[in-house]
CSV table of C-alpha atoms and ligand atoms in Angstrom, one decimal:
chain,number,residue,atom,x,y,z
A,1,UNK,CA,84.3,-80.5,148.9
A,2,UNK,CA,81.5,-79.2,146.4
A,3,UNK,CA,82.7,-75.8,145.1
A,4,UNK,CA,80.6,-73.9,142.8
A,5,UNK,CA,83.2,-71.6,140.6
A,6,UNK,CA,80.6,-68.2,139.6
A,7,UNK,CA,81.8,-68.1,135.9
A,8,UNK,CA,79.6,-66.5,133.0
A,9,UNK,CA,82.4,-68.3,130.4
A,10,UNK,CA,83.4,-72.2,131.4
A,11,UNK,CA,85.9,-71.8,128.5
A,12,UNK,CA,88.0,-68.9,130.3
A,13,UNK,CA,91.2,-69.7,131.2
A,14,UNK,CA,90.7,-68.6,135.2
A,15,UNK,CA,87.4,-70.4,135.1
A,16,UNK,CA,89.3,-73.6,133.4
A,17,UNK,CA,92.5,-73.5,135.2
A,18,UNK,CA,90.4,-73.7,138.9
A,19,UNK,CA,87.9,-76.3,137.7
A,20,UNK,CA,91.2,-78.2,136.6
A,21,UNK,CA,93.2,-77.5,140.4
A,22,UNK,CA,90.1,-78.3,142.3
A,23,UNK,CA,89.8,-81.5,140.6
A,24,UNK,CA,93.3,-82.6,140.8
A,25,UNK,CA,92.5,-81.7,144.6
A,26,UNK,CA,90.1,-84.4,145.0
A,27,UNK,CA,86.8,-81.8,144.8
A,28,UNK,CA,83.3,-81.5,143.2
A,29,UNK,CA,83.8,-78.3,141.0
A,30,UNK,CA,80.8,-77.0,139.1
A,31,UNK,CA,80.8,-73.7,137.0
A,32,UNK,CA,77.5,-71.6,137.8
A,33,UNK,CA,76.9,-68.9,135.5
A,34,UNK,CA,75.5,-66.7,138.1
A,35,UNK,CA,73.6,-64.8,135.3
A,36,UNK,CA,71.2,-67.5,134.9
A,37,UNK,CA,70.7,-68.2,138.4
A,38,UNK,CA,67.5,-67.3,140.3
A,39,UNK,CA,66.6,-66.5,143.6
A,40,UNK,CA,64.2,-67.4,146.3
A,41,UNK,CA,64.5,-64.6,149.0
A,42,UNK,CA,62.6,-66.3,151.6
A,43,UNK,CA,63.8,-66.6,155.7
A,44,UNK,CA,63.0,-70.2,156.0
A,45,UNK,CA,64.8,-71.8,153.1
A,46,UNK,CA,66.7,-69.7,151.1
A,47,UNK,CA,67.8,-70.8,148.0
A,48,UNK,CA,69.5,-70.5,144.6
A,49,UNK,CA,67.9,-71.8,141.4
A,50,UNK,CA,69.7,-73.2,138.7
A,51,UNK,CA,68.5,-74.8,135.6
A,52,UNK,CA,65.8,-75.1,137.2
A,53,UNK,CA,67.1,-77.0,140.6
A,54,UNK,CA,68.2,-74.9,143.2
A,55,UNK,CA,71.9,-75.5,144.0
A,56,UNK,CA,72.1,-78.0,146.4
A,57,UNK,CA,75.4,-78.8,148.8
A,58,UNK,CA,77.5,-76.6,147.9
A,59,UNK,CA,80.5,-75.9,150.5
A,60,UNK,CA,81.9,-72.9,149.2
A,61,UNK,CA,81.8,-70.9,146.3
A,62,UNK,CA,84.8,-68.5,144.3
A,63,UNK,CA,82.8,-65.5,142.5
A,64,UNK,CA,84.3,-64.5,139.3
A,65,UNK,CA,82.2,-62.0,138.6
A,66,UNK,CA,82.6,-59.6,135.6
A,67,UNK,CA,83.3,-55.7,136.1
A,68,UNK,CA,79.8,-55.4,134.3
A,69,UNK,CA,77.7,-57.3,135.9
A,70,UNK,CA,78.5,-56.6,139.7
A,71,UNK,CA,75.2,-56.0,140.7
A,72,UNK,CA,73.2,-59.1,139.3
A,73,UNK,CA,76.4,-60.5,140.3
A,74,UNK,CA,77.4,-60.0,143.7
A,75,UNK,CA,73.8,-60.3,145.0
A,76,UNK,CA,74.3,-64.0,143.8
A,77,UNK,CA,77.3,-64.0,145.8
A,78,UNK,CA,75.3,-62.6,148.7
A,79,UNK,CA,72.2,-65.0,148.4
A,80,UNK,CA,74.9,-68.1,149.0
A,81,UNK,CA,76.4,-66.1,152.0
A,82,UNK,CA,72.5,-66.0,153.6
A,83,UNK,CA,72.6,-69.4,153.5
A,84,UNK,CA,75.6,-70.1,154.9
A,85,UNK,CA,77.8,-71.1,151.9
A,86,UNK,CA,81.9,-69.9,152.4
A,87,UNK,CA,82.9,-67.0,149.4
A,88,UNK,CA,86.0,-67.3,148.7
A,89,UNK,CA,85.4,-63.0,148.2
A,90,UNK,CA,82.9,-61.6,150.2
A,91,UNK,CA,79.9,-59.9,148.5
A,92,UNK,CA,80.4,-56.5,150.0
A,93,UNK,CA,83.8,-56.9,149.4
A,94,UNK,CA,83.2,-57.1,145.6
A,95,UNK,CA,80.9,-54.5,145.2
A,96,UNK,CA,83.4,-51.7,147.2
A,97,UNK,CA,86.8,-52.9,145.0
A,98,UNK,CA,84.2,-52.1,142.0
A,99,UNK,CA,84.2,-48.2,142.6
A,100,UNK,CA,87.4,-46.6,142.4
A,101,UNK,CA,86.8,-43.8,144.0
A,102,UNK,CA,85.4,-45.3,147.2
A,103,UNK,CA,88.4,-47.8,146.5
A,104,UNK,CA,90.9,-45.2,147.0
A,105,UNK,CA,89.1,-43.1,150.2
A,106,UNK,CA,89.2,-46.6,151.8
A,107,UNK,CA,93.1,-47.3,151.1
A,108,UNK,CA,93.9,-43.4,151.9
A,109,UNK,CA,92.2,-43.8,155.1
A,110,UNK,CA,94.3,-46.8,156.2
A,111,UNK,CA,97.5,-44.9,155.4
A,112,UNK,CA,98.3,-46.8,152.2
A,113,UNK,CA,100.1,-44.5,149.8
A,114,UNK,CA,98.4,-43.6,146.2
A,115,UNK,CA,99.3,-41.0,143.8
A,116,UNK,CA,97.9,-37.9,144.8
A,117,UNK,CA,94.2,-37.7,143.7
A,118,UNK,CA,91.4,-35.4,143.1
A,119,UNK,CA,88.0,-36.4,142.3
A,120,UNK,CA,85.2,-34.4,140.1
A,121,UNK,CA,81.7,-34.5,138.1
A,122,UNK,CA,80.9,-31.2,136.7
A,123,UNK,CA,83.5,-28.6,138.6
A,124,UNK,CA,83.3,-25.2,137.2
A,125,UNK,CA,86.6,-24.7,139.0
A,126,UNK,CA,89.0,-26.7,136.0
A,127,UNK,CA,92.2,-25.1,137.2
A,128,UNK,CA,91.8,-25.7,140.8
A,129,UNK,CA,91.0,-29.2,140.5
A,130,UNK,CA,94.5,-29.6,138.4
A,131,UNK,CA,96.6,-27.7,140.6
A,132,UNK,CA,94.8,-30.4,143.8
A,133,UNK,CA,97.1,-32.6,142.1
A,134,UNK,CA,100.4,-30.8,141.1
A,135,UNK,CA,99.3,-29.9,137.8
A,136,UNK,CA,100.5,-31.0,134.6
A,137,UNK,CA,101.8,-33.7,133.0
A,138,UNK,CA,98.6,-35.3,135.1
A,139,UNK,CA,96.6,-38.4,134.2
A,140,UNK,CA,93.0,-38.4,133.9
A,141,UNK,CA,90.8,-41.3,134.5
A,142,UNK,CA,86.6,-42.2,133.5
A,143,UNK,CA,85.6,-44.0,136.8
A,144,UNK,CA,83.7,-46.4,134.7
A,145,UNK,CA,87.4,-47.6,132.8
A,146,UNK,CA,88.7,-50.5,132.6
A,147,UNK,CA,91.5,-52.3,130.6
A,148,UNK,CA,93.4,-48.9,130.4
A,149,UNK,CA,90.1,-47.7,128.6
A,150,UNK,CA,89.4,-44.4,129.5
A,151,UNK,CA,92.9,-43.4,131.1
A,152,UNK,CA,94.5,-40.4,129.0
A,153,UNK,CA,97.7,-38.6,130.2
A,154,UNK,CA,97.7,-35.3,129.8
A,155,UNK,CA,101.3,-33.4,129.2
A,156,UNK,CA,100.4,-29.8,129.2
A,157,UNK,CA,97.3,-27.8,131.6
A,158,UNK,CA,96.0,-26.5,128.3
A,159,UNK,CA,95.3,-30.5,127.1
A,160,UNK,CA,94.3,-31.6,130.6
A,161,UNK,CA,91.6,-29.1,130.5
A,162,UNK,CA,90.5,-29.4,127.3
A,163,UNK,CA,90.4,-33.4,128.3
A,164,UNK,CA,88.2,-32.4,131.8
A,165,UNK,CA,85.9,-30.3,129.8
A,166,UNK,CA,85.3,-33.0,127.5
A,167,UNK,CA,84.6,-35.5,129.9
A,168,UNK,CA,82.6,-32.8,131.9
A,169,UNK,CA,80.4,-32.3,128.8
A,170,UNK,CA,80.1,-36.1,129.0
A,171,UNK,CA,78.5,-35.6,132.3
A,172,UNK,CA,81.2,-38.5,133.4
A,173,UNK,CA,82.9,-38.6,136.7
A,174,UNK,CA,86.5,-38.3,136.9
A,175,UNK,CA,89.6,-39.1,138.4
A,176,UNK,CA,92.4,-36.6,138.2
A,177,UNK,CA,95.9,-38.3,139.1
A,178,UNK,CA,99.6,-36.8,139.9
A,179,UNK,CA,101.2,-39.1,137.0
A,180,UNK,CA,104.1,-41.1,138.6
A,181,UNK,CA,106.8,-40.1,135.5
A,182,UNK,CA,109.2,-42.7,137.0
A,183,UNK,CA,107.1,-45.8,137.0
A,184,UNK,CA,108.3,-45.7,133.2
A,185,UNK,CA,105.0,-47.2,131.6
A,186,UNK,CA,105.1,-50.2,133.9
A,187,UNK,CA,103.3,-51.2,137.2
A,188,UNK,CA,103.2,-54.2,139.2
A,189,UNK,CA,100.4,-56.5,140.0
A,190,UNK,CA,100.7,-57.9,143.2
A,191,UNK,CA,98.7,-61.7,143.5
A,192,UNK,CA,96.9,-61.6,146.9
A,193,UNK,CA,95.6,-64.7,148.5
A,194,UNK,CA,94.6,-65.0,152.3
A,195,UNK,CA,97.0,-62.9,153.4
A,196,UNK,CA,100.0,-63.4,151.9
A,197,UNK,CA,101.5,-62.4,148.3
A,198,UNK,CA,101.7,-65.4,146.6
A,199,UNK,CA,103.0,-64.3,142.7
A,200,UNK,CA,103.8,-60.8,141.7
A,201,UNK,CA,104.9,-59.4,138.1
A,202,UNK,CA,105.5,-56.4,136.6
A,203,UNK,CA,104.0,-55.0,133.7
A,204,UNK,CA,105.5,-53.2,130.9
A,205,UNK,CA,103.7,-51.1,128.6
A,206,UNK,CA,104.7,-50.9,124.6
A,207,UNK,CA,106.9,-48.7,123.2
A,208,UNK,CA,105.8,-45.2,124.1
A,209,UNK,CA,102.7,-46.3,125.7
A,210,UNK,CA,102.3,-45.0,129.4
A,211,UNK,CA,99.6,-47.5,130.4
A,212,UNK,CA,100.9,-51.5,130.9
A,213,UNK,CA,97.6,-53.2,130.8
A,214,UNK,CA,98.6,-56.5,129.0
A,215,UNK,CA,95.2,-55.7,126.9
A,216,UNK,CA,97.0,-52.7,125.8
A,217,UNK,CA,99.9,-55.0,124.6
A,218,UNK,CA,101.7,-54.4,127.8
A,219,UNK,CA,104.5,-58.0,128.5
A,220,UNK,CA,104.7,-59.2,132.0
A,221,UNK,CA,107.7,-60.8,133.7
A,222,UNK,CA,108.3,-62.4,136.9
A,223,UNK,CA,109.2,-59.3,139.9
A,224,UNK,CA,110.8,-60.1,143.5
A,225,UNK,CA,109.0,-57.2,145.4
A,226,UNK,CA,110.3,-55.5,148.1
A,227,UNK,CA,109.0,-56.0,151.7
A,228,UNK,CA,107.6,-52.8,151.8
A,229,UNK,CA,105.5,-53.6,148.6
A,230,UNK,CA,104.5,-56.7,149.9
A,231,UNK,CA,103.2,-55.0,152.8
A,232,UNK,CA,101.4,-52.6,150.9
A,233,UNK,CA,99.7,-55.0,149.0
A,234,UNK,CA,99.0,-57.8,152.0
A,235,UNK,CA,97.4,-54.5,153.8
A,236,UNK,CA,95.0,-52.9,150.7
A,237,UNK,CA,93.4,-56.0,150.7
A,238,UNK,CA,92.8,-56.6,154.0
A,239,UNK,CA,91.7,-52.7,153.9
A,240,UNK,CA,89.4,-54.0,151.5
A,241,UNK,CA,88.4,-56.9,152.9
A,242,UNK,CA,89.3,-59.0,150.5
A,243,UNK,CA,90.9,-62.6,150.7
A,244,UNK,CA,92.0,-63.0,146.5
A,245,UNK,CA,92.7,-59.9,145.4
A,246,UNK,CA,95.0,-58.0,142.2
A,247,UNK,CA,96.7,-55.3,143.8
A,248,UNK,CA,98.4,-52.8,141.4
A,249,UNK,CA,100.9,-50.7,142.2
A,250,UNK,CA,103.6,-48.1,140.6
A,251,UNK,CA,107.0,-47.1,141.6
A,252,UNK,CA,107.1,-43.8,142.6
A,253,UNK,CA,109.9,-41.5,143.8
A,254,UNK,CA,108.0,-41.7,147.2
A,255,UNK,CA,107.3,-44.8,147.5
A,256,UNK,CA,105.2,-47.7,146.2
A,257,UNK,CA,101.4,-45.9,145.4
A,258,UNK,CA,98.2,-48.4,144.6
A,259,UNK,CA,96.3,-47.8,141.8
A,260,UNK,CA,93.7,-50.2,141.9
A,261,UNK,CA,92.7,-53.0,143.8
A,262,UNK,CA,90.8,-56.1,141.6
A,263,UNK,CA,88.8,-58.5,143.1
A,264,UNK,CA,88.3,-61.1,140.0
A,265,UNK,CA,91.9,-60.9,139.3
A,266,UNK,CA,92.8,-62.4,136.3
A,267,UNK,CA,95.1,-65.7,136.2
A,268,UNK,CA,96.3,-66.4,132.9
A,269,UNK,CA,99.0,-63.4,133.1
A,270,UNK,CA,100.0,-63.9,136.1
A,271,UNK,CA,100.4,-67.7,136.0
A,272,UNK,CA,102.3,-67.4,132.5
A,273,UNK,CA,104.8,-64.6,133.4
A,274,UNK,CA,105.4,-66.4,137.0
A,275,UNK,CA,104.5,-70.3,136.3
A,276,UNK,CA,103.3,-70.0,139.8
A,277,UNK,CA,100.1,-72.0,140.1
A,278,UNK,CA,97.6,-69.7,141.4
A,279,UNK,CA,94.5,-71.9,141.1
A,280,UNK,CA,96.1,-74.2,143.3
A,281,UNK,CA,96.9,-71.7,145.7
A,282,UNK,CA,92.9,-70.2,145.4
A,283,UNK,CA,91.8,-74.1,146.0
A,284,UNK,CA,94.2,-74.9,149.3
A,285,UNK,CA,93.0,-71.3,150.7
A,286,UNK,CA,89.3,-72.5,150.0
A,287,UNK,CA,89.6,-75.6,151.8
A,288,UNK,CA,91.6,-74.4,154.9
A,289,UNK,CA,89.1,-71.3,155.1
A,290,UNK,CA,85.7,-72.6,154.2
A,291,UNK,CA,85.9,-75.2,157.4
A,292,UNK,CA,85.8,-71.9,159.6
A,293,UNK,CA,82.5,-71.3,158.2
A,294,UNK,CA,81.8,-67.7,156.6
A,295,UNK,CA,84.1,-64.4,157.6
A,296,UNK,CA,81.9,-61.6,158.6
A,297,UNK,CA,83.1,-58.5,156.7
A,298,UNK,CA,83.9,-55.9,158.8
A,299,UNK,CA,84.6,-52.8,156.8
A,300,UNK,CA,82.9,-49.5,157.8
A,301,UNK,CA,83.2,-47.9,154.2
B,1,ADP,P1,92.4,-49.6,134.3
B,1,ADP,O1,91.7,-50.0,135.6
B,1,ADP,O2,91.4,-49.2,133.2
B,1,ADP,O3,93.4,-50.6,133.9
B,1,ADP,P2,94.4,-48.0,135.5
B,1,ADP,O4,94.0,-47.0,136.5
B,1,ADP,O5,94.9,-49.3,136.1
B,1,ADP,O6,93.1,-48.3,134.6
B,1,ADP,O7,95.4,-47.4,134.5
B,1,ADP,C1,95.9,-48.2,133.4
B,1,ADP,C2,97.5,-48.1,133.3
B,1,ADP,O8,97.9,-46.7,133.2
B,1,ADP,C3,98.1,-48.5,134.6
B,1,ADP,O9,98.3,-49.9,134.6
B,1,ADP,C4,99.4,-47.8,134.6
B,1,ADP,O10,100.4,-48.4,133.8
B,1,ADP,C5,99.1,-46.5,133.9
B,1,ADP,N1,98.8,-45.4,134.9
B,1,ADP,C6,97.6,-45.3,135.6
B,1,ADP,N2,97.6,-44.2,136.5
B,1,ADP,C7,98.9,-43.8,136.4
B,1,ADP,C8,99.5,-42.7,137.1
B,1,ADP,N3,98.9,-41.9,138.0
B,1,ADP,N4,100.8,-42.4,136.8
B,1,ADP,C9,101.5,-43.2,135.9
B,1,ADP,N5,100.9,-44.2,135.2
B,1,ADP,C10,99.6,-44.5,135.4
């Protein structure tokens, strides 16, 4: 097949390690960076340009596209879907796992469990927005974040609402978060392809550090999970509507709770703290799924 992998960085690891698994699988692979593409939005022959050829043949496509350049990016992905081309992620699919807020109504409404969760831009009302969520110790999130960036725990209600006025000042909006004490500075990042689980790890964070992100200098190692996690993770991306997809989750007293769902998850962590080969896995689904020609996303929210 002729896959086109939508990479701004050819040297990444992800970008390199499915180039390499699609070419051991017999394929034409060909990194796009979809930044430099252009567009002809036309109903008779839609196409995307590229180096100044439009991209010709191409069966099916795996978006990669950054957290900051979702828009310019998943309109790319959604130019190849009007013409017919398989996405490995769906373009609507992307732009909803992008907002965390939206994210979290969707999961909630499927009956997926999350820590408990309030939601604010410029309340007045400081107090009742941290008692919504148990008050303190409570962890309070930017809903722009990402790579732990942005995510501050707050032990006391005097620092939480000095931390919410700041942010309020800011004129940012905010997540406030019951913070799940037990989870011990680690989560678990469940691998998500079609619809199964295929590699999950868990994710320590450093010495007295509450957030695990391996950015953070968070170490990873290889977790069985339990079949109710698996569940949990196999349904909030399918609540989604997503086919590849990073589910993060903590242990809680209650339960497992979701955190986030990513839909460019990374592979380098994953594949190193597993040895599971997840490109390969990404590839096969391609090529079983592409055939069937493109799913129709089917997501209300
Ligand atoms: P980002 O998307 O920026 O990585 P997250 O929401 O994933 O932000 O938070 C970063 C890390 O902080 C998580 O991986 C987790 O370890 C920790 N964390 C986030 N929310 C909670 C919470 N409610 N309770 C306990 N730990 C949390």
């Amino acid at each position: 097949m002729k896959i086109a992998i939508l990479s701004q960085d050819s040297s990444l690891y992800s970008t390199r390690r499915l180039r390499e698994a699609g070419e051991q699988r017999g394929h034409e692979i060909r990194i796009v960076n979809y930044l430099r593409c252009y567009m002809n939005i036309t109903a008779h022959k839609p196409s995307v340009m590229y180096n100044g050829k439009p991209l010709e043949n191409v069966e099916a496509i795996i978006p990669r596209i950054g957290a900051s350049r979702t828009f310019y990016g998943t309109a790319v992905v959604r130019q190849f879907e009007v013409m017919g081309v398989f996405s490995a992620n769906d373009s609507q699919a992307i732009s909803r796992s992008r907002d965390k807020l939206r994210t979290l109504q969707i999961l909630a409404r499927n009956g997926i469990g999350l820590p408990v969760t309030g939601f604010a831009h410029a309340t007045q009302d400081i107090d009742g927005l941290i008692e919504t969520v148990g008050g303190a110790p409570l962890v309070i999130k930017l809903l722009e974040g990402t790579q732990g960036i942005g995510v501050v725990l707050a032990e006391t209600h005097q620092a939480a609402k000095s931390v919410i006025e700041a942010f309020r000042g800011l004129e940012a909006n905010i997540l406030v978060q019951e913070y799940i004490k037990e989870a011990n500075g680690a989560d678990i990042r469940c691998f998500v392809v079609g619809n199964k689980v295929i590699a999950s790890m868990k994710r320590q964070g450093a010495e007295g550090e509450f957030r695990s992100n391996l950015h953070r200098g968070g170490k990873a190692e290889r977790i069985k999970l339990t079949p109710e996690e698996r569940s949990v993770a196999i349904r909030s991306a399918k609540a989604m509507g997503l086919s590849i997809a990073g589910v993060d989750l903590l242990r809680s007293d209650h339960g497992p709770v979701v955190m986030e769902v990513n839909s460019s998850p990374g592979l380098e962590g994953i594949e190193k703290a597993t040895g599971v080969d997840v490109a390969t896995k990404i590839i096969e689904f391609v090529e079983k799924n592409a055939i069937f020609g493109n799913f129709k996303d089917k997501i209300q929210y």
